[in-house]
Amino acid sequence: MVNSVTKLRAVVVAGGVAGVVASAAPANAIGPVHHQTQRAVVVGNVTALVIRGEVGNITVVPGPVPRITAREQYNLEAPRLAHSLDDGVLRVSAPCPRPTGIIELGLNDCAVDLLITVHRAVTVDASNSVGDIRARGLRGAETLRTDVGDIVIDDVRAPHLRAVSDTGDISMSVAAGTYAVDVHSDVGD
């Protein structure tokens, strides 16, 4: 389940900026946190998967039918699960709306955990701003990147593996074999 994220609050007084107040209060101080789950079955031949996450965890596992499950939390405006299949490339995102407009004041306590099931041989390109990325049991080339979060690669037999986390641990469990592996973490193991 999605965890509540603590956000920074800014207060602006009408008629000018009288002061800025920062607090570590949970974002749900604005209102109750809502939870919902969206599901989609993908019809068509998927050969590549491109995921663009913002806040939340991403998990990719093998299965007979391509499926997307998005577990969402928000307090002001619900995220919008988007997916498209074009020439075998499945693109998935679930951006969090910014009800305050282009300036993010942290008012929408929004996060989305994505669980995506695809055929084992699918090539995966997943990136996330905040949250872990997990890939299990896949055989296609994998490129996984998160700004803040761990990357876990388990029982993957891909010809090429690339994992980058600016802040987070990276762990791999692969069967004996020859792989091209590129792993980098600025802060983490």
Coordinates of C-alpha atoms in Angstrom, one line a residue:
M1 CA 0.0 0.0 0.0
V2 CA 1.1 3.5 -0.6
N3 CA 2.7 5.3 2.3
S4 CA 1.8 8.8 3.4
V5 CA 4.4 11.3 2.3
T6 CA 5.4 14.3 4.4
K7 CA 5.5 17.5 2.4
L8 CA 6.6 21.0 2.9
R9 CA 3.9 23.7 3.5
A10 CA 4.2 27.3 2.4
V11 CA 1.8 30.0 3.6
V12 CA 1.4 33.3 1.6
V13 CA -0.6 36.1 3.0
A14 CA -2.8 38.2 0.7
G15 CA -1.5 41.7 -0.1
G16 CA 2.1 40.5 -0.1
V17 CA 4.3 37.9 1.3
A18 CA 4.1 38.3 5.1
G19 CA 6.0 35.1 5.8
V20 CA 6.7 31.5 4.8
V21 CA 6.0 28.8 7.3
A22 CA 7.4 25.3 6.9
S23 CA 6.1 22.4 8.8
A24 CA 6.6 18.6 8.8
A25 CA 2.9 18.0 9.2
P26 CA 1.5 15.2 7.0
A27 CA -0.1 16.4 3.8
N28 CA -3.4 14.9 4.9
A29 CA -3.8 17.8 7.3
I30 CA -5.5 19.4 4.2
G31 CA -8.1 16.7 4.2
P32 CA -8.7 13.0 4.4
V33 CA -6.5 10.7 2.4
H34 CA -8.4 8.6 -0.2
H35 CA -7.3 5.2 -1.5
Q36 CA -8.4 3.6 -4.7
T37 CA -7.2 0.9 -7.1
Q38 CA -7.4 1.0 -10.9
R39 CA -6.9 -2.1 -13.0
A40 CA -6.5 -2.5 -16.8
V41 CA -5.9 -5.5 -19.0
V42 CA -3.8 -4.7 -22.1
V43 CA -5.1 -6.2 -25.3
G44 CA -2.3 -6.7 -28.0
N45 CA 1.2 -7.8 -28.4
V46 CA 3.6 -6.1 -25.9
T47 CA 7.3 -6.3 -26.8
A48 CA 8.5 -3.3 -24.7
L49 CA 7.3 -1.6 -21.6
V50 CA 8.0 2.1 -20.7
I51 CA 7.0 3.3 -17.3
R52 CA 7.2 6.8 -16.0
G53 CA 6.5 7.1 -12.3
E54 CA 6.5 10.1 -9.9
V55 CA 5.9 9.0 -6.3
G56 CA 5.3 5.4 -5.4
N57 CA 6.7 2.0 -6.0
I58 CA 6.9 0.2 -9.4
T59 CA 6.9 -3.6 -9.6
V60 CA 7.2 -5.6 -12.9
V61 CA 6.6 -9.3 -12.9
P62 CA 6.0 -12.0 -15.6
G63 CA 2.5 -13.3 -16.4
P64 CA 0.5 -14.7 -19.3
V65 CA -1.6 -11.5 -19.9
P66 CA -0.3 -7.9 -19.7
R67 CA -2.1 -6.2 -16.8
I68 CA -1.7 -2.9 -14.9
T69 CA -2.7 -2.4 -11.3
A70 CA -2.4 1.1 -9.8
R71 CA -2.9 1.5 -6.0
E72 CA -3.4 5.2 -5.5
Q73 CA -3.6 7.6 -2.6
Y74 CA -4.5 11.3 -2.7
N75 CA -6.3 13.9 -0.6
L76 CA -7.4 16.6 -3.1
E77 CA -7.3 15.2 -6.7
A78 CA -7.0 11.6 -7.9
P79 CA -4.1 10.6 -10.1
R80 CA -4.9 9.6 -13.7
L81 CA -3.7 6.2 -14.8
A82 CA -2.7 6.4 -18.5
H83 CA -1.5 3.6 -20.7
S84 CA -1.2 3.2 -24.5
L85 CA 0.0 0.4 -26.8
D86 CA 1.6 1.5 -30.0
D87 CA 3.8 -0.8 -32.3
G88 CA 4.3 -3.2 -29.4
V89 CA 5.4 -0.5 -26.9
L90 CA 3.3 -0.3 -23.8
R91 CA 3.6 3.1 -22.1
V92 CA 2.3 3.5 -18.5
S93 CA 2.1 6.5 -16.3
A94 CA 0.0 7.8 -13.4
P95 CA 0.8 11.4 -12.9
C96 CA -0.3 13.2 -9.7
P97 CA -2.3 16.3 -10.4
R98 CA -1.1 19.6 -9.1
P99 CA -4.3 21.4 -8.0
T100 CA -2.3 24.5 -7.2
G101 CA -1.2 24.8 -10.8
I102 CA 2.4 24.9 -12.0
I103 CA 3.7 25.8 -8.6
E104 CA 3.8 22.7 -6.4
L105 CA 2.9 23.5 -2.8
G106 CA 2.7 19.9 -1.7
L107 CA -1.1 20.1 -1.1
N108 CA -2.1 16.9 -2.9
D109 CA -0.8 14.0 -0.8
C110 CA -0.5 11.8 -3.9
A111 CA 1.3 8.6 -4.6
V112 CA 0.8 5.6 -7.0
D113 CA 2.1 2.1 -6.6
L114 CA 2.2 0.3 -10.0
L115 CA 2.2 -3.5 -10.4
I116 CA 2.6 -4.4 -14.1
T117 CA 2.5 -7.9 -15.5
V118 CA 4.0 -8.6 -18.9
H119 CA 5.5 -11.5 -20.8
R120 CA 9.0 -12.6 -19.6
A121 CA 10.8 -11.4 -22.7
V122 CA 9.5 -7.8 -22.7
T123 CA 12.2 -5.1 -22.7
V124 CA 11.6 -2.8 -19.7
D125 CA 12.5 0.9 -19.3
A126 CA 11.2 2.2 -16.0
S127 CA 12.0 5.5 -14.2
N128 CA 10.7 6.9 -11.0
S129 CA 11.2 10.1 -9.0
V130 CA 10.5 8.8 -5.5
G131 CA 10.0 5.1 -4.8
D132 CA 11.4 1.6 -5.2
I133 CA 11.6 -0.3 -8.5
R134 CA 11.4 -4.1 -8.5
A135 CA 11.7 -6.5 -11.4
R136 CA 11.3 -10.2 -11.0
G137 CA 11.6 -13.2 -13.3
L138 CA 12.1 -11.2 -16.6
R139 CA 14.2 -12.1 -19.6
G140 CA 14.3 -8.9 -21.7
A141 CA 16.8 -6.1 -21.5
E142 CA 16.1 -3.9 -18.4
T143 CA 16.8 -0.2 -17.7
L144 CA 15.6 0.9 -14.2
R145 CA 16.2 4.3 -12.8
T146 CA 14.9 6.0 -9.6
D147 CA 16.0 9.4 -8.1
V148 CA 15.2 8.3 -4.5
G149 CA 14.5 4.7 -3.8
D150 CA 15.9 1.2 -4.0
I151 CA 16.1 -1.1 -7.0
V152 CA 15.7 -4.8 -6.6
I153 CA 16.3 -7.2 -9.5
D154 CA 15.4 -10.8 -8.7
D155 CA 15.7 -13.9 -10.9
V156 CA 16.2 -11.8 -14.0
R157 CA 18.1 -13.4 -17.0
A158 CA 18.3 -10.3 -19.2
P159 CA 21.1 -9.9 -21.8
H160 CA 21.6 -6.3 -20.6
L161 CA 20.8 -4.9 -17.1
R162 CA 21.1 -1.2 -16.2
A163 CA 20.2 0.1 -12.8
V164 CA 20.7 3.6 -11.5
S165 CA 19.6 5.1 -8.2
D166 CA 20.7 8.6 -7.1
T167 CA 19.9 7.8 -3.5
G168 CA 19.1 4.2 -2.7
D169 CA 20.4 0.6 -2.6
I170 CA 20.6 -1.7 -5.7
S171 CA 20.5 -5.5 -5.3
M172 CA 20.5 -8.1 -8.0
S173 CA 19.9 -11.8 -8.0
V174 CA 20.6 -13.4 -11.4
A175 CA 21.2 -17.0 -12.5
A176 CA 24.6 -18.1 -13.6
G177 CA 25.4 -16.8 -17.0
T178 CA 26.9 -13.9 -19.0
Y179 CA 25.3 -10.5 -18.7
A180 CA 26.1 -6.9 -19.5
V181 CA 25.5 -5.1 -16.3
D182 CA 25.7 -1.4 -15.6
V183 CA 24.9 -0.4 -12.0
H184 CA 25.3 3.0 -10.3
S185 CA 24.2 4.6 -7.0
D186 CA 25.4 7.9 -5.7
V187 CA 24.2 7.3 -2.1
G188 CA 23.5 3.6 -1.2
D189 CA 24.8 0.1 -1.6

